Coordinates of C-alpha atoms and ligand atoms in Angstrom, one line a residue:
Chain U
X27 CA 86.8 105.7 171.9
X28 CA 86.3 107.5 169.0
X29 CA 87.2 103.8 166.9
X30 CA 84.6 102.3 169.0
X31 CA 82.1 104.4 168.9
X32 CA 82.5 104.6 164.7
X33 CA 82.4 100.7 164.5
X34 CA 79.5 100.1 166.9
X35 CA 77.5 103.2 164.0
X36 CA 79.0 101.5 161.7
X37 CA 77.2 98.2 162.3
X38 CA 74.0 100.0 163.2
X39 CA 73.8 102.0 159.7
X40 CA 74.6 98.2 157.8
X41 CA 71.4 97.4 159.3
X42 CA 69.7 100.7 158.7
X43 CA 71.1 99.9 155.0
X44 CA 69.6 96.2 155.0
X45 CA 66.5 97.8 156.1
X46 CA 66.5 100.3 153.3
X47 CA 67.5 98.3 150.8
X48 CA 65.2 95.2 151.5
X49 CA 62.2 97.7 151.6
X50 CA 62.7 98.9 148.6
X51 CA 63.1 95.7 146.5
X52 CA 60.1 94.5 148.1
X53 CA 58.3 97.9 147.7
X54 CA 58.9 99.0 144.1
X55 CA 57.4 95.8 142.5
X56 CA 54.4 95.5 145.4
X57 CA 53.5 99.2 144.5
X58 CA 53.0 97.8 140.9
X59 CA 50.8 95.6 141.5
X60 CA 48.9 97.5 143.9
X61 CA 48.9 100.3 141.2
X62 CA 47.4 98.1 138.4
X63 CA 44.3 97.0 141.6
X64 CA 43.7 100.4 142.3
X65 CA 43.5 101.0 138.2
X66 CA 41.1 97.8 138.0
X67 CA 38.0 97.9 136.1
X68 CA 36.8 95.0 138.8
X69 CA 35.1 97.6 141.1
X70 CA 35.3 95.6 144.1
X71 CA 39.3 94.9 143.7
X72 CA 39.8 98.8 143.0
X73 CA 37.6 99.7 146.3
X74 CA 39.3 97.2 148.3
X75 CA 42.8 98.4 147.1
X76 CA 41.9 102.2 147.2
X77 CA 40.3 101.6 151.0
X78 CA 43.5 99.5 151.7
X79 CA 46.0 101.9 150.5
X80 CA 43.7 105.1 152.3
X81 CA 44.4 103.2 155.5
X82 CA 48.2 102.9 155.5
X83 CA 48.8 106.8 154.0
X84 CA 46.0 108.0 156.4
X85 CA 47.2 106.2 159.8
X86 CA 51.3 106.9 160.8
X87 CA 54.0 104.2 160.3
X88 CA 55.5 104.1 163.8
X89 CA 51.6 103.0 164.6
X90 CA 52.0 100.5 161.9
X91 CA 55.1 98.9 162.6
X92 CA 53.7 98.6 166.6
X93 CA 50.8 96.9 165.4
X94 CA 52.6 94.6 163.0
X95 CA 54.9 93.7 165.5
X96 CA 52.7 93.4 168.4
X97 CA 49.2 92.4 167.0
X98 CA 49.9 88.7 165.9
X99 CA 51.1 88.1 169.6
X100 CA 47.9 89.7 171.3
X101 CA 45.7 87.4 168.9
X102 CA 47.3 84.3 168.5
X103 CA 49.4 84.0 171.8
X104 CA 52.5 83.2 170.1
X105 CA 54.6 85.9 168.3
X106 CA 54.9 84.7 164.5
X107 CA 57.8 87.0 163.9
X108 CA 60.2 85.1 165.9
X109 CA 61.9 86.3 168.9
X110 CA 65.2 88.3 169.6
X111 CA 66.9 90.4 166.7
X112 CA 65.9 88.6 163.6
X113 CA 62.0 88.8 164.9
X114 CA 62.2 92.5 165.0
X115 CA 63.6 93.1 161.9
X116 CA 61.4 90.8 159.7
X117 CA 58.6 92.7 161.3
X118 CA 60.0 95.9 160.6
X119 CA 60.5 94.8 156.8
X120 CA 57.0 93.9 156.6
X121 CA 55.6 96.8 157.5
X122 CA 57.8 99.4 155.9
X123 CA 57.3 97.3 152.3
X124 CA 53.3 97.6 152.9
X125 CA 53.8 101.2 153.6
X126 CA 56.2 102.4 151.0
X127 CA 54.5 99.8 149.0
X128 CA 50.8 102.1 149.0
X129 CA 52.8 105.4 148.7
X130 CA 54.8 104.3 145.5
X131 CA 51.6 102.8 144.4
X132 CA 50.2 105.9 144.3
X133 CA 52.8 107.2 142.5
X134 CA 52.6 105.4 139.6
X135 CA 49.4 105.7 139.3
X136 CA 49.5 108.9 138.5
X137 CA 52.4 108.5 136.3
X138 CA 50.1 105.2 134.2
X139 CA 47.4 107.7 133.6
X140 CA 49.3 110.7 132.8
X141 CA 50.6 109.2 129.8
X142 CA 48.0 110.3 126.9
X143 CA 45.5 107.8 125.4
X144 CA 47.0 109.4 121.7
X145 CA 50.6 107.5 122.8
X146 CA 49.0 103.9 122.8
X147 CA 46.6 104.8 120.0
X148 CA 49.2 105.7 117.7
X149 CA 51.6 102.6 118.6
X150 CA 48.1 100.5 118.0
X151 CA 47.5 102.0 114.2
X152 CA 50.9 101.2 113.8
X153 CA 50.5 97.5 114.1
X154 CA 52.0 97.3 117.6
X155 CA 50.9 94.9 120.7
X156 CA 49.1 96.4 123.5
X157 CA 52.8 95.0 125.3
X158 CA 55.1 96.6 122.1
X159 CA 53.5 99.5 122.7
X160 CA 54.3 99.7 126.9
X161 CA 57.1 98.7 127.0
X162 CA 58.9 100.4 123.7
X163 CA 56.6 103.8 124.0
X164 CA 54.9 104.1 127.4
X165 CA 57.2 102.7 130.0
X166 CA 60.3 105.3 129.9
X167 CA 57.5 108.0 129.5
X168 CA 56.1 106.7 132.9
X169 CA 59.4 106.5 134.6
X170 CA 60.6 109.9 133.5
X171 CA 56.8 111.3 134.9
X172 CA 57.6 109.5 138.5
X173 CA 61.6 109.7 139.1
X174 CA 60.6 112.9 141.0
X175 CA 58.1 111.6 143.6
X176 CA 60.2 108.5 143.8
X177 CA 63.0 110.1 144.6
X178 CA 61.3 112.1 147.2
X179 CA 59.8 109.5 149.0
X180 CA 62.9 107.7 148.6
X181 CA 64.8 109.9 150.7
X182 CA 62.3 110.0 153.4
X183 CA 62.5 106.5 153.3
X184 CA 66.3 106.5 154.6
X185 CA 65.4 108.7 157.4
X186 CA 61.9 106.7 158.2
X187 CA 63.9 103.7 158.8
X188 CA 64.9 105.5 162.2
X189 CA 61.1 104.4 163.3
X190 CA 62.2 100.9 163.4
X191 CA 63.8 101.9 166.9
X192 CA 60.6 101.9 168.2
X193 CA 60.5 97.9 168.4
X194 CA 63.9 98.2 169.1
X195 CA 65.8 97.4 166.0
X196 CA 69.0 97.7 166.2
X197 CA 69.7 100.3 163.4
X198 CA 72.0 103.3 163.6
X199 CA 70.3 105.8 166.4
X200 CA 69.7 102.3 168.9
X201 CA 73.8 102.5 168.7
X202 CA 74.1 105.5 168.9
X203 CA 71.5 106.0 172.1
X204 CA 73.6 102.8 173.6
X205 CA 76.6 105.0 174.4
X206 CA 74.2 107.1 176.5
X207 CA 73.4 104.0 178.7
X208 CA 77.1 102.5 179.1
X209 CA 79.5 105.7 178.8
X210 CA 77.1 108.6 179.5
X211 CA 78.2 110.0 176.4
X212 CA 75.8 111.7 174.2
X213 CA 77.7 113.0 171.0
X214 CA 77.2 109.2 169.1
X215 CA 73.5 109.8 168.9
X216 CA 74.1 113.5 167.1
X217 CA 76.6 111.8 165.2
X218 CA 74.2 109.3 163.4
X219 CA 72.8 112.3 161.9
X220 CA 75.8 112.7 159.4
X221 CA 75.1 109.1 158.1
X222 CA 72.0 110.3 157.2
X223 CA 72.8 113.1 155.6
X224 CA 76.0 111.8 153.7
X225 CA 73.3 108.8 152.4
X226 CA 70.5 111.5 151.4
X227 CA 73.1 112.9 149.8
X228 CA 74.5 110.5 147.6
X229 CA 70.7 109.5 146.8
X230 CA 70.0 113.0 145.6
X231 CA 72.8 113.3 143.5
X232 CA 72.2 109.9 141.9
X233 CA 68.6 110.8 141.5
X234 CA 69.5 114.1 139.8
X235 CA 72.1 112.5 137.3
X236 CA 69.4 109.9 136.0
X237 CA 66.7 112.9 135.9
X238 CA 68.9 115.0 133.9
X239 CA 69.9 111.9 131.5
X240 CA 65.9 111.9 131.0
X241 CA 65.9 115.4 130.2
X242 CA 66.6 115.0 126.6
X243 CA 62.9 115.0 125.4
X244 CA 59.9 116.5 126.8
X245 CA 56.0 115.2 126.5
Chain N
X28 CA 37.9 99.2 91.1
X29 CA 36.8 100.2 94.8
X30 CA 39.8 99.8 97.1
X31 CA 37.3 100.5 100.2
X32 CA 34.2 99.5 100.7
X33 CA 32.1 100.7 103.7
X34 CA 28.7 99.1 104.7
X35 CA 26.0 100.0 107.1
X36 CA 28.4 101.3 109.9
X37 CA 27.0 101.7 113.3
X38 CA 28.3 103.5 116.4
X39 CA 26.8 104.4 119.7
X40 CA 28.5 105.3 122.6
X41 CA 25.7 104.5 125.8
X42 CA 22.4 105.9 124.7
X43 CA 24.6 108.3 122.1
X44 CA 24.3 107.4 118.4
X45 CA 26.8 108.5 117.0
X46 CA 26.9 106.7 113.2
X47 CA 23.1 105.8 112.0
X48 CA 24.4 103.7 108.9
X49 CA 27.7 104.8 107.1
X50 CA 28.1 103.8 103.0
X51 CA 30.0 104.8 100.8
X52 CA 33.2 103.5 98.5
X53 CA 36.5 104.7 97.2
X54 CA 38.4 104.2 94.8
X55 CA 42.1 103.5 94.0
X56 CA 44.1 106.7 94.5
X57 CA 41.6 108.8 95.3
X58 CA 41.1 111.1 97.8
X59 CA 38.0 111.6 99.9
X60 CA 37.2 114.8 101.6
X61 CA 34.8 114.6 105.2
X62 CA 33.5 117.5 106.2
X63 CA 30.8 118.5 108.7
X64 CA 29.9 120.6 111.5
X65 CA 31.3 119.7 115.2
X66 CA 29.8 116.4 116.6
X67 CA 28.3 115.3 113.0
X68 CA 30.8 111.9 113.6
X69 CA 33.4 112.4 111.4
X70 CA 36.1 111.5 113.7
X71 CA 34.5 108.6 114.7
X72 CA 33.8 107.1 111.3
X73 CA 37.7 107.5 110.7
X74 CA 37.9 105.4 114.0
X75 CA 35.7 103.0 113.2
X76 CA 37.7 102.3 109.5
X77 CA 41.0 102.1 111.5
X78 CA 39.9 100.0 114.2
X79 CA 40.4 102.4 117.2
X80 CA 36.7 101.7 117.6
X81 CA 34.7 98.8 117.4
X82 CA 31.3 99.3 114.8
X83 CA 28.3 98.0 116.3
X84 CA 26.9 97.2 113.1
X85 CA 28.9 97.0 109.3
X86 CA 31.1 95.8 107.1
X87 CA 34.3 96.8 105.7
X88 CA 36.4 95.9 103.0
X89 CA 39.6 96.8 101.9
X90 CA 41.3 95.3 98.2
X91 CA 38.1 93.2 98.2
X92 CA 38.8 91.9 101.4
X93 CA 36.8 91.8 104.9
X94 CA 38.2 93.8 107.3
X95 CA 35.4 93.9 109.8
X96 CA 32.4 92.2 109.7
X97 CA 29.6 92.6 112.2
X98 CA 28.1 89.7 111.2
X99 CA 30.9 87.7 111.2
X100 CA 32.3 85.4 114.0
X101 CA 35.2 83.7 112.6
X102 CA 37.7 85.1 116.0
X103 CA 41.6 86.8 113.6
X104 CA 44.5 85.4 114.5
X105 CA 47.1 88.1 116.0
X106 CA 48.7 88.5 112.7
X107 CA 45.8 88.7 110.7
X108 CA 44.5 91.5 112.7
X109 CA 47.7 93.7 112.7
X110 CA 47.6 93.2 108.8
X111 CA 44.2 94.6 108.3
X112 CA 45.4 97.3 110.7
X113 CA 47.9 98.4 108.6
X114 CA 46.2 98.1 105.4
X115 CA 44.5 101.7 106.7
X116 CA 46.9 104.1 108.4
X117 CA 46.0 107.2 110.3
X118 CA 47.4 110.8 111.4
X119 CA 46.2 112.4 113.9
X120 CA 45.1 115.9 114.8
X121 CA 47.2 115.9 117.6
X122 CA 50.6 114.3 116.2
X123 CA 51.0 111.6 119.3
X124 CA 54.8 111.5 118.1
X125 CA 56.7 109.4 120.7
X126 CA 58.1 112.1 123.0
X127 CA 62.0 109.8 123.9
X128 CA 61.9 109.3 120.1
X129 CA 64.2 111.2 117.4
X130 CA 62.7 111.6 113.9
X131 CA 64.1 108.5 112.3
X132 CA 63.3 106.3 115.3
X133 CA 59.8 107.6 115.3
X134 CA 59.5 106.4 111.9
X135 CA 61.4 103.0 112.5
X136 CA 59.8 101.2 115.0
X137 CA 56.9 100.0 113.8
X138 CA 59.2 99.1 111.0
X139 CA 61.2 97.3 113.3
X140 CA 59.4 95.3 115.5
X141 CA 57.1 94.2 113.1
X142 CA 60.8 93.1 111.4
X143 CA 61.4 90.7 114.0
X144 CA 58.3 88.5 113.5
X145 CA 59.9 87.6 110.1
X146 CA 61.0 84.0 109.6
X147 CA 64.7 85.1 108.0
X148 CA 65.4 87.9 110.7
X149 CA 67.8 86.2 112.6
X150 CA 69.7 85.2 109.1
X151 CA 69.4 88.5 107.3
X152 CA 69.3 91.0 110.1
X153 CA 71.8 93.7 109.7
X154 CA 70.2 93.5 105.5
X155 CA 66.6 94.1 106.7
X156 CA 67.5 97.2 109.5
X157 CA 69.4 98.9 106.8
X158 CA 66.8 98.3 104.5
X159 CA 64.5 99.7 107.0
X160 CA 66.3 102.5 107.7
X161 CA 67.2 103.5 104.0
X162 CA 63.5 103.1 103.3
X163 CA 63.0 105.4 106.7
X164 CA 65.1 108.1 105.7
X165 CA 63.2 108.4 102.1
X166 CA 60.5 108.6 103.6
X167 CA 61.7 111.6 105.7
X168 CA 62.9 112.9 102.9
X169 CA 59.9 113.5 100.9
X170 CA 57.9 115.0 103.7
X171 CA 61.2 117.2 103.7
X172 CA 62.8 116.9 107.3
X173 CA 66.0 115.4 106.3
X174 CA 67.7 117.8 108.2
X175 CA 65.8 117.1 111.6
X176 CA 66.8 113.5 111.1
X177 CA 67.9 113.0 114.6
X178 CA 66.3 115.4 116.5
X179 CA 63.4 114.8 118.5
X180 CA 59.6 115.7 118.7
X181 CA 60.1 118.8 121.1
X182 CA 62.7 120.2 119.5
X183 CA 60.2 120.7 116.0
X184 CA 57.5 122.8 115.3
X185 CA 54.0 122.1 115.2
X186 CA 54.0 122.0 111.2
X187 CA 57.5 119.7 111.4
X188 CA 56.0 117.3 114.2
X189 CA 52.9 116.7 111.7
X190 CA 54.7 116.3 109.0
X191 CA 56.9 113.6 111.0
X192 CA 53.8 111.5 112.0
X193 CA 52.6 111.8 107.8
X194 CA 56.3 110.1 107.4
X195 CA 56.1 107.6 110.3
X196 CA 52.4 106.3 109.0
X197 CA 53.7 106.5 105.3
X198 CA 56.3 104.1 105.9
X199 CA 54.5 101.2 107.2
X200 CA 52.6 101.5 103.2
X201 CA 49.1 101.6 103.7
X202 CA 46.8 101.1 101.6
X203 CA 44.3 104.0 102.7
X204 CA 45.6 107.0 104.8
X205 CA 43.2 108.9 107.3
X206 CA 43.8 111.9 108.5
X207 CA 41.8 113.7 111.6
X208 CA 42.0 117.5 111.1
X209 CA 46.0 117.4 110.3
X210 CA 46.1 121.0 110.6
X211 CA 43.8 122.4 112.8
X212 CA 46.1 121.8 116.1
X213 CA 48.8 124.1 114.0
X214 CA 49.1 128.1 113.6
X215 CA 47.8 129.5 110.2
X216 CA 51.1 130.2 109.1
X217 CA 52.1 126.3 109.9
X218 CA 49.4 124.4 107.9
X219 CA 50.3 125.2 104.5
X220 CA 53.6 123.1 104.4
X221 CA 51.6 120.0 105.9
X222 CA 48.6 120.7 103.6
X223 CA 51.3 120.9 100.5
X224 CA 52.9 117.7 101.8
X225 CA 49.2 116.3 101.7
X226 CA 48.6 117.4 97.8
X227 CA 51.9 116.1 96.7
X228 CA 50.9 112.5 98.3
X229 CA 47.7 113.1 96.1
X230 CA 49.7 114.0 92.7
X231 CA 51.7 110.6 93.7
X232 CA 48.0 108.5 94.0
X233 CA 47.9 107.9 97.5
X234 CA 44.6 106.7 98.2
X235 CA 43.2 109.4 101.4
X236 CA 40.6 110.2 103.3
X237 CA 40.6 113.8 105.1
X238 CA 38.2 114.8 107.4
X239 CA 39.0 118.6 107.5
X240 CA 37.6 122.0 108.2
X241 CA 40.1 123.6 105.7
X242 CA 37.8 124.3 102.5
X243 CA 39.8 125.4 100.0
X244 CA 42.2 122.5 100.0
X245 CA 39.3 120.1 100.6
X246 CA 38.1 121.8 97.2
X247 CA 41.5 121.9 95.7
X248 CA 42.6 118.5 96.8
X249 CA 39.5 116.2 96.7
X250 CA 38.1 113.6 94.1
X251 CA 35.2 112.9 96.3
X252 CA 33.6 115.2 99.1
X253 CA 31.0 113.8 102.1
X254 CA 29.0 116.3 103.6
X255 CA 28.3 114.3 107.4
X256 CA 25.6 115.6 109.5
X257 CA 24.7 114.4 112.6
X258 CA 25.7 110.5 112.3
X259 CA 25.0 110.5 108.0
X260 CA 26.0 111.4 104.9
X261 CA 23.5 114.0 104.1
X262 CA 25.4 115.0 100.8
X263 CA 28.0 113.9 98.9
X264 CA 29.2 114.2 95.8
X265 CA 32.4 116.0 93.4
X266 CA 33.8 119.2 95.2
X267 CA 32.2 121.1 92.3
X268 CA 28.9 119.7 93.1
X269 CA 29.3 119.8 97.0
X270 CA 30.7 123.5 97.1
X271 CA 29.2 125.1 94.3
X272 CA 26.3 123.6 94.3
X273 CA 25.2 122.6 97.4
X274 CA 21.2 120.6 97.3
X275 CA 20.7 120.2 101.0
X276 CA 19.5 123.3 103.3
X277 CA 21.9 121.9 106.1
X278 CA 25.2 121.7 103.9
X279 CA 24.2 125.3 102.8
X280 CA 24.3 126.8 106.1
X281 CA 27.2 124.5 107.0
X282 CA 29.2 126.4 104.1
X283 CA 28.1 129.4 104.8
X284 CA 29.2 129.9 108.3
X285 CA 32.5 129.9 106.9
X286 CA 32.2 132.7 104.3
X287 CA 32.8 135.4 107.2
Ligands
ATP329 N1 34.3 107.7 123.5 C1 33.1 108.4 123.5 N2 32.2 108.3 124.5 C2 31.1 108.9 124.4 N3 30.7 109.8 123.4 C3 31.6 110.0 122.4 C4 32.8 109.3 122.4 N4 33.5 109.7 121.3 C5 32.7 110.6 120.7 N5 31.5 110.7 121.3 C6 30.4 111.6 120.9 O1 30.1 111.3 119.6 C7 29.7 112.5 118.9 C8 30.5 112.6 117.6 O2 31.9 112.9 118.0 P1 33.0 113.0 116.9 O3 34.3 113.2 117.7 O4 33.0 111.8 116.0 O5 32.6 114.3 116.1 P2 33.4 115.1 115.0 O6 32.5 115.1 113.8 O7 34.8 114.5 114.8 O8 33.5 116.5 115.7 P3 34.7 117.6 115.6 O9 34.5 118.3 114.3 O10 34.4 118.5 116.8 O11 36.0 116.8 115.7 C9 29.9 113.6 119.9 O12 28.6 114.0 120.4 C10 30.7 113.1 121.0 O13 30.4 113.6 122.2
MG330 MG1 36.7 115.2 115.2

């Protein structure tokens, strides 16, 4: 029993790890370039961004991912997604990418700006390019300023992917409720929870070891 | 022979003017003083001459050569414009080392990457980084931090982390270097060992222009002294002339707030 049960997790956390993983490929670069709209000096591109980005971090993602998944349907009649499985899950990609996408956005925003005007003035009187000067000087300043935040709404991330249950993707806790529908058993749902933690974990420690590598100089 | 030449600068900022018509000249190895009360535009000007800011109206020159013109509409090429960048070099009050920087990168890579637009770089590499780097270190060396080689900016003191950004502007050999108040983001006890690295660039020639609220070294150190006062040169003249024997009422009180 105990096999099965560790299998049929197993194959639900691969897809809570596909989910994870796919989100934040597409989320890390997307946040980027909303960062650099909500930085615009086009006003109406930065107050279309910045109203864009208030409404995903101000409504919840569960409501999100419904409305992503459902909404196409209701309008056009036909669900674009695709049905069964695969459906779900491209769905559920979408709309944790847009989400993490506005968060991280946010978060490198803060990190752009915090770096002082004196850093790119100095690289320009040195005779560097506006690009020399971000990618050689600025960059590993910025990434230093947001490996924090990142980290932390990194980890939430692995356990937000549980919300994909809720148009019934088949990720680790759907597995683990299944046994409570066929076998009455109830100890595979609890059980999910130390993938979870064994994942935040390694994240954390990962996280800290590049932090501390960063620690060598200070602004 | 004049190495800089400054006409009719302009600056406003909005309906702020800042710079009501800069001119003055300097000569070769010479070393200007700026002085003037908070707000006069001193640290503008020096912005203006190193292209941080754009003039609205003026000309410079630099060796007899335009720099910025105005007038002018003839659009620099890339490498044009990061020559006459480097022709003028500038330190600033606040350091602006780079922070994941030791000392001898901080002073190589400018070095560097302007290395690599050189047509024999691939063929003479390893030559031009040690060449770079010799040069780097002997640099370092005068401004005396050989021994803080290879640690970084947070790990210095105020007075070390100037002296490193003197070094890191030095080496790129400018023609003209500006400073912006070197000491005055630095404990008293601190600005004497950047203010004696400052006069022994001046017994070597360096051509400088120092806009500082230290008077006694402006007096010691200067050929030439301006007096700015909100947006102009009201006064100008030797240190002698200028301290001792100041013509304009507002230069007058300027010095004497600081005889307390
Ligand atoms: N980027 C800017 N935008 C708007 N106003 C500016 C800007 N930079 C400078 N100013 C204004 O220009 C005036 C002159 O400033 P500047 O910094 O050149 O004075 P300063 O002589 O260097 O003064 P201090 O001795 O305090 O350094 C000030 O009134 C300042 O508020
Ligand atoms: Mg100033």
């Amino acid at each position: 029993m105990f096999v099965e049960v560790l299998s049929a997790l197993n194959e639900g956390f691969l897809k809570t790890l596909e989910l994870f993983g796919l989100t934040l490929a597409g989320a890390l670069p997307l946040g980027l370039v909303i960062a650099f709209g909500s930085m615009s000096r086009f006003t109406p591109l930065k107050a279309l961004v910045r109203t864009f980005v208030w409404i995903i971090r101000g409504t919840p993602l569960m409501l999100q991912l419904m409305i992503i998944y459902y909404f196409p349907g209701l309008i056009f009649g036909n669900n674009i997604w695709g049905t069964g499985e695969g459906g779900r899950f491209i769905a559920s990609i979408a709309a944790f990418v847009l989400n993490y996408a506005c968060y991280f956005s946010e978060i490198y925003r803060g990190g752009i700006q915090g770096v002082s005007k004196g850093q790119y003035e100095a690289g320009q009187v040195l005779g560097m390019t506006k690009t020399q000067v971000f990618f050689r000087v600025v960059l590993l300043q910025v990434i230093k300023r947001i490996l924090p935040p990142i980290s932390n709404e990194v980890i939430t991330l692995v356990k937000d992917t549980s919300l994909a249950r809720i148009i019934a993707m088949q990720e680790v806790i759907w597995a683990g409720q299944a046994f409570m529908k066929s076998d009455g058993i109830i100890w595979p749902l609890f059980f999910t929870g130390v993938y979870y933690l064994i994942f935040s974990g390694i994240l954390t420690l990962m996280f800290g070891y590049t932090e501390k590598k960063l620690s060598y100089f200070r602004e | 022979m004049a190495v800089l030449e400054v006409h009719n600068i302009t600056k406003s900022f909005g309906k702020t003017v800042v710079l009501k018509g800069i001119d003055f000249s300097l000569e070769q190895g010479k070393v200007l003083s700026i002085i003037g009360s908070s707000g006069s535009g001193k640290t503008t000007l020096l912005r203006c001459l190193t292209s941080l800011e754009t003039a609205d109206t003026g000309k410079i020159m630099v060796d007899d050569k335009v720099v910025f013109d105005s007038e002018s509409s003839v659009k620099l090429t890339r490498q044009e414009k990061r020559e006459n960048q480097l022709k003028m070099g500038l330190v600033f009050q606040s350091f602006n080392l780079f922070p994941q920087y030791n000392v001898l990168d901080n002073v190589m890579l400018a070095q560097r990457l302007a290395a690599k637009e050189r047509e024999d770089y691939k063929a003479n590499k390893k030559e031009i980084l040690q060449e770079i780097e010799r040069h780097s270190r002997e640099i370092i060396n005068s401004v005396g931090l050989s021994e803080k080689i290879n640690n970084y900016p947070c790990e210095l003191s105020g007075g070390q982390q100037q002296r490193v950004a003197i070094a890191r502007a030095l080496a790129l050999n400018p023609h003209i270097l500006c400073f912006d108040e070197p000491t005055s983001a630095l404990d008293p006890e601190l600005t004497n060992e950047v203010l004696s690295v400052i006069k022994s660039l001046a017994a070597r020639d360096m051509t400088m222009i120092i806009v500082t609220h230290e008077m006694t070294f402006a007096k010691e150190v200067s050929d030439h002294v301006i007096f700015m006062d909100d947006g102009v040169i009201c006064e100008q003249g030797t240190p002698a002339q200028v301290f001792e024997n100041p013509k304009h009422q507002r230069l007058q009180e300027f010095l004497g707030s600081f005889q307390k």
